[in-house]
Amino acid sequence: MNILGRTALLGLGAGLMLGLGAAAVSHDAAAQGWEPKKPVEFIIMAGIGGGADKMARLMQTIIAKNKLSSKPFTPINKPGGSGAESLVYLKEKTGDNHVIMVTLNSFYTTPLRQPDLGIDIMTFTPIGRMAEDTFLLWVHADSTIMNVNDFVKAVKAKGSDWVMAGTGKGQEDQLLTSFLNSGYGLDMKYVPYKGGGRVAKELAGKNADSTVNNPSEQLGFWEAGKTRPLAAFTAQRLEVFKDVPTFRELGKDYVYYMQRSVVGAPGMSKEAEAFYRGVFARVYATDEWQAYMAKKSLLGGFLTGAALKRYWTGERAVHETILRDIGEIK
Amino acid sequence: MEILNLLLDGFAIAFEPLNLVVIVLGCAVGLFVGAMPGLGSVNGVAIMLPMTFLVPPTSAIIFLAALYYGAMYGGAISSIMLGIPGASTAVATVFDGRPLAMKGMADKALVAAATASFVGGTISVVLFTLFAPPLAEVALRFGSPEIFALMIMAFATFIGLGGDDIAKTIFSICIGLVMSAVGLDIISGQPRLIFLDLPGFFHGINFLVLAIGIYGIGEILWTLETTKGEVTMSKATVSFRRVIVALKDLRHNVKTMVMGSFLGYFVGILPAAGATPGSLMAYGMAKMIAKEPETYGKGNIDGVVAPEAANNAASTGAMLPMLTLGIPGSPTTAILLGGMVIWGLEPGPLLFVEHKDFVWGLIASLYAANVFALLINLAFIPLFLWVLKMPFTILAPIIFVLCVVGGYAPTQSLHDVWLMLIFGVVGYLMRKLDYPMAPAVLAIVLGPLAEPAMRQSLIISNGSFAIFFTRTIDGVPVSGMIMGIAIALFLLPVVKTLRRKSRPAS
């Protein structure tokens, strides 16, 4: 009966599509053409409580609240090896229509740094880029450093005793630190911590001299007057930090974002791909998601399909260059 | 006085009908989740999170906090009844809870665990109420050198844990440390010790897999061998009178409860530590100051009381950095933090100023959750004891199934189930050869905290170990002081041994 009902619905959907014309096609196909038959595994490339994890759980909540899927999305954290574990898992699930994953920039860097894994990210199914996270340079509010000039002077005076706290080695924070070290002729010491929240705390607790946190990680301390942003690694000034210049304004072309994208297992069926695209396009359009993006200074429009793959190609090339420059790969 | 007013306002919020209902529901769900091996408060909170948008944010966090609390109570149940840690936070409860159950004193152990949880929870909520902002500042200033010093202190309390054979204890700690090093190393950015190139090792070895393997599977094998399947558990009966007697007897354990509560709370407020290290440290400390340390591990009520008081206290403590700094003190609070963001509440220093209703409603509901969790727990004790009346031939397969589920649940990978079975056999062999296993469990919990803390400190100090003694926070050598205590604790067993040896000679 269930199958009969679904077939009838499919027929109805097809009829409607023909009648309503091309504009409505993609949306209706997504809503009615294919639906998950069991709970969807929503793999997270990072650990519980991190930025990617919070975002995945927000998406899960939005999907459930707005009834965007008849079956639940179940978040599963597979943070091992900077995302290597989840990339390998997704590859093993080739052809599976019920496994999707939320990614970070380790989506590019981990396969580059560990070619043995045999991961080609272009084989993954592009579902949707939900946002691009931004980065700023932060110091403690008690310091006398008010701008990047002061910062460069202070770091030079302290030499290699200047402590820049960041996330794990080879991850986003270290790439940005290497920009600063080479661009301004600095020799900051990089100390890796587990997770951006911990990094933010080390600065607020004066155990580090500077960080390159995402706004979402420093927001609480910044609002309480404990930390100070000096400049943003963005193309334009951020809405929340209107008085903070970009590095581009200061003459250094440091523009760097962290993608927050959803990808599917390789070889997913066209119908399933269309379903997930529909779901995440609607998640992107919800008030909850838009409010979250504004609050956390997230940028970037919704990208999917070939456009998303083009974006990956560009970003992967950028990361390959950076990793080579800092000697992480040959 | 202002605090008292705020707290009374908070109680008004906590006692709204909807909130009372969610507290009771949360405690009950938590108790169940905590009692199921492999499912802990982390899973419970994560699973329930999307359901909480049905109620207002304050009720939602109260529900999740009650669940978190209930799980701390529940974790003790399977630790005592089945010898499998119900949740990561209840590992230390197995050490003495299981032997007590074998001796037919399961009711006593359960009452002690529930009561200690209540005392730990209450003391910590009072501390939270009175000293939240200054303690938040302490937690903020604690850096890697201080955390490393604290971890060394924790190891020091465990040197004496394995009995008199210090060499075997150190060997056991080393095994645990090697296990804890598996997986990605954040400092070098490289994967380490990926045995046979299995991708399952990328996420490291989950210590719950080790604990369930050793205590669950290993225990079954051991019991089968020693009893040849003839085992009958000592019958535990329960009556209202016995519960009252058990409660009265607990007056001898008040000191340990209070010690465990304070220790657990302070470890809990440190970001990244959480309730598991807190409860293990409390156990080690209780044994250290005990008059008859040799009775630990053989069924000492204090050995149940200390970790249970500590894990509840630590769970409250872990909320402090979450609320005031936006830094989760444990994996569960990390998810709570995500929930708060979803509800539009920004954790951080301003939360106490801008959302007084929310903060004080939560604190007041913690007092209430404590009372309800205790009552629900005591009410269910007869049901738990009924489980023990089952013959071992039925109980053993049930324990085995629970172990497999428990090994699978946290990461949902079969790799971990195989690993758990291997650890079970290894645990059995270690036991046969009389190696203590608790130190290995401690090492795999504390290793991932201690190692990066040490290396971060050494990067900052250019490789000089002096940083652990010379570093000061506002002029106070915090890490040096903790190191001093740790060294004294290390020397204690040596001094004791020397004394014992010199006495017959003189």
mmCIF file with all atom_site columns, N, CA, C and O in Angstrom, chain B residues 150-178:
data_model
loop_
_atom_site.group_PDB
_atom_site.id
_atom_site.type_symbol
_atom_site.label_atom_id
_atom_site.label_alt_id
_atom_site.label_comp_id
_atom_site.label_asym_id
_atom_site.label_entity_id
_atom_site.label_seq_id
_atom_site.pdbx_PDB_ins_code
_atom_site.Cartn_x
_atom_site.Cartn_y
_atom_site.Cartn_z
_atom_site.occupancy
_atom_site.B_iso_or_equiv
_atom_site.pdbx_formal_charge
_atom_site.auth_seq_id
_atom_site.auth_comp_id
_atom_site.auth_asym_id
_atom_site.auth_atom_id
_atom_site.pdbx_PDB_model_num
ATOM 1   N N  . LEU B 1 150 ? 48.233 19.408 37.380 1.00 0.00 ? 150 LEU B N  1
ATOM 2   C CA . LEU B 1 150 ? 47.071 18.753 37.972 1.00 0.00 ? 150 LEU B CA 1
ATOM 3   C C  . LEU B 1 150 ? 46.998 17.278 37.554 1.00 0.00 ? 150 LEU B C  1
ATOM 4   O O  . LEU B 1 150 ? 46.660 16.396 38.343 1.00 0.00 ? 150 LEU B O  1
ATOM 5   N N  . MET B 1 151 ? 47.330 17.022 36.285 1.00 0.00 ? 151 MET B N  1
ATOM 6   C CA . MET B 1 151 ? 47.288 15.645 35.780 1.00 0.00 ? 151 MET B CA 1
ATOM 7   C C  . MET B 1 151 ? 48.350 14.790 36.461 1.00 0.00 ? 151 MET B C  1
ATOM 8   O O  . MET B 1 151 ? 48.119 13.628 36.781 1.00 0.00 ? 151 MET B O  1
ATOM 9   N N  . ILE B 1 152 ? 49.529 15.396 36.677 1.00 0.00 ? 152 ILE B N  1
ATOM 10  C CA . ILE B 1 152 ? 50.589 14.669 37.386 1.00 0.00 ? 152 ILE B CA 1
ATOM 11  C C  . ILE B 1 152 ? 50.123 14.304 38.788 1.00 0.00 ? 152 ILE B C  1
ATOM 12  O O  . ILE B 1 152 ? 50.344 13.201 39.287 1.00 0.00 ? 152 ILE B O  1
ATOM 13  N N  . MET B 1 153 ? 49.390 15.248 39.407 1.00 0.00 ? 153 MET B N  1
ATOM 14  C CA . MET B 1 153 ? 48.863 14.975 40.739 1.00 0.00 ? 153 MET B CA 1
ATOM 15  C C  . MET B 1 153 ? 47.900 13.783 40.678 1.00 0.00 ? 153 MET B C  1
ATOM 16  O O  . MET B 1 153 ? 47.909 12.914 41.556 1.00 0.00 ? 153 MET B O  1
ATOM 17  N N  . ALA B 1 154 ? 47.071 13.752 39.640 1.00 0.00 ? 154 ALA B N  1
ATOM 18  C CA . ALA B 1 154 ? 46.117 12.652 39.500 1.00 0.00 ? 154 ALA B CA 1
ATOM 19  C C  . ALA B 1 154 ? 46.848 11.316 39.364 1.00 0.00 ? 154 ALA B C  1
ATOM 20  O O  . ALA B 1 154 ? 46.470 10.328 39.992 1.00 0.00 ? 154 ALA B O  1
ATOM 21  N N  . PHE B 1 155 ? 47.921 11.302 38.569 1.00 0.00 ? 155 PHE B N  1
ATOM 22  C CA . PHE B 1 155 ? 48.690 10.064 38.414 1.00 0.00 ? 155 PHE B CA 1
ATOM 23  C C  . PHE B 1 155 ? 49.311 9.659  39.751 1.00 0.00 ? 155 PHE B C  1
ATOM 24  O O  . PHE B 1 155 ? 49.362 8.481  40.092 1.00 0.00 ? 155 PHE B O  1
ATOM 25  N N  . ALA B 1 156 ? 49.768 10.672 40.477 1.00 0.00 ? 156 ALA B N  1
ATOM 26  C CA . ALA B 1 156 ? 50.417 10.387 41.764 1.00 0.00 ? 156 ALA B CA 1
ATOM 27  C C  . ALA B 1 156 ? 49.448 9.672  42.694 1.00 0.00 ? 156 ALA B C  1
ATOM 28  O O  . ALA B 1 156 ? 49.823 8.731  43.396 1.00 0.00 ? 156 ALA B O  1
ATOM 29  N N  . THR B 1 157 ? 48.184 10.090 42.700 1.00 0.00 ? 157 THR B N  1
ATOM 30  C CA . THR B 1 157 ? 47.234 9.441  43.601 1.00 0.00 ? 157 THR B CA 1
ATOM 31  C C  . THR B 1 157 ? 46.992 7.993  43.190 1.00 0.00 ? 157 THR B C  1
ATOM 32  O O  . THR B 1 157 ? 46.530 7.201  43.980 1.00 0.00 ? 157 THR B O  1
ATOM 33  N N  . PHE B 1 158 ? 47.312 7.659  41.940 1.00 0.00 ? 158 PHE B N  1
ATOM 34  C CA . PHE B 1 158 ? 47.012 6.311  41.467 1.00 0.00 ? 158 PHE B CA 1
ATOM 35  C C  . PHE B 1 158 ? 48.183 5.349  41.547 1.00 0.00 ? 158 PHE B C  1
ATOM 36  O O  . PHE B 1 158 ? 48.022 4.163  41.297 1.00 0.00 ? 158 PHE B O  1
ATOM 37  N N  . ILE B 1 159 ? 49.368 5.868  41.887 1.00 0.00 ? 159 ILE B N  1
ATOM 38  C CA . ILE B 1 159 ? 50.515 4.973  41.992 1.00 0.00 ? 159 ILE B CA 1
ATOM 39  C C  . ILE B 1 159 ? 50.232 3.905  43.044 1.00 0.00 ? 159 ILE B C  1
ATOM 40  O O  . ILE B 1 159 ? 50.524 2.729  42.864 1.00 0.00 ? 159 ILE B O  1
ATOM 41  N N  . GLY B 1 160 ? 49.569 4.324  44.106 1.00 0.00 ? 160 GLY B N  1
ATOM 42  C CA . GLY B 1 160 ? 49.285 3.371  45.172 1.00 0.00 ? 160 GLY B CA 1
ATOM 43  C C  . GLY B 1 160 ? 48.047 2.530  44.913 1.00 0.00 ? 160 GLY B C  1
ATOM 44  O O  . GLY B 1 160 ? 47.685 1.676  45.696 1.00 0.00 ? 160 GLY B O  1
ATOM 45  N N  . LEU B 1 161 ? 47.396 2.769  43.766 1.00 0.00 ? 161 LEU B N  1
ATOM 46  C CA . LEU B 1 161 ? 46.088 2.155  43.550 1.00 0.00 ? 161 LEU B CA 1
ATOM 47  C C  . LEU B 1 161 ? 46.162 0.659  43.290 1.00 0.00 ? 161 LEU B C  1
ATOM 48  O O  . LEU B 1 161 ? 45.245 -0.085 43.591 1.00 0.00 ? 161 LEU B O  1
ATOM 49  N N  . GLY B 1 162 ? 47.234 0.206  42.678 1.00 0.00 ? 162 GLY B N  1
ATOM 50  C CA . GLY B 1 162 ? 47.294 -1.190 42.260 1.00 0.00 ? 162 GLY B CA 1
ATOM 51  C C  . GLY B 1 162 ? 47.802 -2.116 43.343 1.00 0.00 ? 162 GLY B C  1
ATOM 52  O O  . GLY B 1 162 ? 48.217 -3.223 43.049 1.00 0.00 ? 162 GLY B O  1
ATOM 53  N N  . GLY B 1 163 ? 47.770 -1.679 44.577 1.00 0.00 ? 163 GLY B N  1
ATOM 54  C CA . GLY B 1 163 ? 48.308 -2.517 45.636 1.00 0.00 ? 163 GLY B CA 1
ATOM 55  C C  . GLY B 1 163 ? 49.783 -2.236 45.825 1.00 0.00 ? 163 GLY B C  1
ATOM 56  O O  . GLY B 1 163 ? 50.276 -1.185 45.426 1.00 0.00 ? 163 GLY B O  1
ATOM 57  N N  . ASP B 1 164 ? 50.492 -3.194 46.397 1.00 0.00 ? 164 ASP B N  1
ATOM 58  C CA . ASP B 1 164 ? 51.867 -2.923 46.775 1.00 0.00 ? 164 ASP B CA 1
ATOM 59  C C  . ASP B 1 164 ? 52.837 -3.039 45.612 1.00 0.00 ? 164 ASP B C  1
ATOM 60  O O  . ASP B 1 164 ? 53.948 -2.546 45.677 1.00 0.00 ? 164 ASP B O  1
ATOM 61  N N  . ASP B 1 165 ? 52.403 -3.700 44.554 1.00 0.00 ? 165 ASP B N  1
ATOM 62  C CA . ASP B 1 165 ? 53.334 -3.929 43.458 1.00 0.00 ? 165 ASP B CA 1
ATOM 63  C C  . ASP B 1 165 ? 53.418 -2.702 42.546 1.00 0.00 ? 165 ASP B C  1
ATOM 64  O O  . ASP B 1 165 ? 52.700 -2.585 41.564 1.00 0.00 ? 165 ASP B O  1
ATOM 65  N N  . ILE B 1 166 ? 54.290 -1.776 42.927 1.00 0.00 ? 166 ILE B N  1
ATOM 66  C CA . ILE B 1 166 ? 54.366 -0.506 42.207 1.00 0.00 ? 166 ILE B CA 1
ATOM 67  C C  . ILE B 1 166 ? 54.837 -0.710 40.766 1.00 0.00 ? 166 ILE B C  1
ATOM 68  O O  . ILE B 1 166 ? 54.366 -0.050 39.851 1.00 0.00 ? 166 ILE B O  1
ATOM 69  N N  . ALA B 1 167 ? 55.719 -1.673 40.549 1.00 0.00 ? 167 ALA B N  1
ATOM 70  C CA . ALA B 1 167 ? 56.228 -1.919 39.201 1.00 0.00 ? 167 ALA B CA 1
ATOM 71  C C  . ALA B 1 167 ? 55.084 -2.300 38.264 1.00 0.00 ? 167 ALA B C  1
ATOM 72  O O  . ALA B 1 167 ? 54.977 -1.802 37.142 1.00 0.00 ? 167 ALA B O  1
ATOM 73  N N  . LYS B 1 168 ? 54.193 -3.180 38.728 1.00 0.00 ? 168 LYS B N  1
ATOM 74  C CA . LYS B 1 168 ? 53.072 -3.602 37.893 1.00 0.00 ? 168 LYS B CA 1
ATOM 75  C C  . LYS B 1 168 ? 52.099 -2.448 37.655 1.00 0.00 ? 168 LYS B C  1
ATOM 76  O O  . LYS B 1 168 ? 51.515 -2.338 36.577 1.00 0.00 ? 168 LYS B O  1
ATOM 77  N N  . THR B 1 169 ? 51.937 -1.597 38.652 1.00 0.00 ? 169 THR B N  1
ATOM 78  C CA . THR B 1 169 ? 51.063 -0.435 38.480 1.00 0.00 ? 169 THR B CA 1
ATOM 79  C C  . THR B 1 169 ? 51.605 0.488  37.402 1.00 0.00 ? 169 THR B C  1
ATOM 80  O O  . THR B 1 169 ? 50.870 0.957  36.530 1.00 0.00 ? 169 THR B O  1
ATOM 81  N N  . ILE B 1 170 ? 52.920 0.733  37.465 1.00 0.00 ? 170 ILE B N  1
ATOM 82  C CA . ILE B 1 170 ? 53.527 1.628  36.481 1.00 0.00 ? 170 ILE B CA 1
ATOM 83  C C  . ILE B 1 170 ? 53.430 1.017  35.086 1.00 0.00 ? 170 ILE B C  1
ATOM 84  O O  . ILE B 1 170 ? 53.125 1.697  34.116 1.00 0.00 ? 170 ILE B O  1
ATOM 85  N N  . PHE B 1 171 ? 53.600 -0.301 34.993 1.00 0.00 ? 171 PHE B N  1
ATOM 86  C CA . PHE B 1 171 ? 53.461 -0.983 33.709 1.00 0.00 ? 171 PHE B CA 1
ATOM 87  C C  . PHE B 1 171 ? 52.047 -0.778 33.158 1.00 0.00 ? 171 PHE B C  1
ATOM 88  O O  . PHE B 1 171 ? 51.841 -0.447 31.989 1.00 0.00 ? 171 PHE B O  1
ATOM 89  N N  . SER B 1 172 ? 51.079 -0.916 34.038 1.00 0.00 ? 172 SER B N  1
ATOM 90  C CA . SER B 1 172 ? 49.682 -0.767 33.636 1.00 0.00 ? 172 SER B CA 1
ATOM 91  C C  . SER B 1 172 ? 49.402 0.664  33.162 1.00 0.00 ? 172 SER B C  1
ATOM 92  O O  . SER B 1 172 ? 48.714 0.880  32.157 1.00 0.00 ? 172 SER B O  1
ATOM 93  N N  . ILE B 1 173 ? 49.957 1.648  33.869 1.00 0.00 ? 173 ILE B N  1
ATOM 94  C CA . ILE B 1 173 ? 49.796 3.048  33.460 1.00 0.00 ? 173 ILE B CA 1
ATOM 95  C C  . ILE B 1 173 ? 50.403 3.260  32.073 1.00 0.00 ? 173 ILE B C  1
ATOM 96  O O  . ILE B 1 173 ? 49.816 3.913  31.211 1.00 0.00 ? 173 ILE B O  1
ATOM 97  N N  . CYS B 1 174 ? 51.579 2.656  31.865 1.00 0.00 ? 174 CYS B N  1
ATOM 98  C CA . CYS B 1 174 ? 52.261 2.839  30.568 1.00 0.00 ? 174 CYS B CA 1
ATOM 99  C C  . CYS B 1 174 ? 51.425 2.263  29.422 1.00 0.00 ? 174 CYS B C  1
ATOM 100 O O  . CYS B 1 174 ? 51.331 2.868  28.353 1.00 0.00 ? 174 CYS B O  1
ATOM 101 N N  . ILE B 1 175 ? 50.833 1.087  29.635 1.00 0.00 ? 175 ILE B N  1
ATOM 102 C CA . ILE B 1 175 ? 49.963 0.490  28.612 1.00 0.00 ? 175 ILE B CA 1
ATOM 103 C C  . ILE B 1 175 ? 48.847 1.475  28.271 1.00 0.00 ? 175 ILE B C  1
ATOM 104 O O  . ILE B 1 175 ? 48.553 1.739  27.097 1.00 0.00 ? 175 ILE B O  1
ATOM 105 N N  . GLY B 1 176 ? 48.231 2.027  29.306 1.00 0.00 ? 176 GLY B N  1
ATOM 106 C CA . GLY B 1 176 ? 47.142 2.984  29.098 1.00 0.00 ? 176 GLY B CA 1
ATOM 107 C C  . GLY B 1 176 ? 47.610 4.205  28.330 1.00 0.00 ? 176 GLY B C  1
ATOM 108 O O  . GLY B 1 176 ? 46.913 4.704  27.443 1.00 0.00 ? 176 GLY B O  1
ATOM 109 N N  . LEU B 1 177 ? 48.808 4.691  28.661 1.00 0.00 ? 177 LEU B N  1
ATOM 110 C CA . LEU B 1 177 ? 49.328 5.883  27.985 1.00 0.00 ? 177 LEU B CA 1
ATOM 111 C C  . LEU B 1 177 ? 49.574 5.629  26.506 1.00 0.00 ? 177 LEU B C  1
ATOM 112 O O  . LEU B 1 177 ? 49.286 6.475  25.659 1.00 0.00 ? 177 LEU B O  1
ATOM 113 N N  . VAL B 1 178 ? 50.092 4.441  26.185 1.00 0.00 ? 178 VAL B N  1
ATOM 114 C CA . VAL B 1 178 ? 50.332 4.112  24.778 1.00 0.00 ? 178 VAL B CA 1
ATOM 115 C C  . VAL B 1 178 ? 48.997 4.092  24.024 1.00 0.00 ? 178 VAL B C  1
ATOM 116 O O  . VAL B 1 178 ? 48.860 4.641  22.942 1.00 0.00 ? 178 VAL B O  1
#
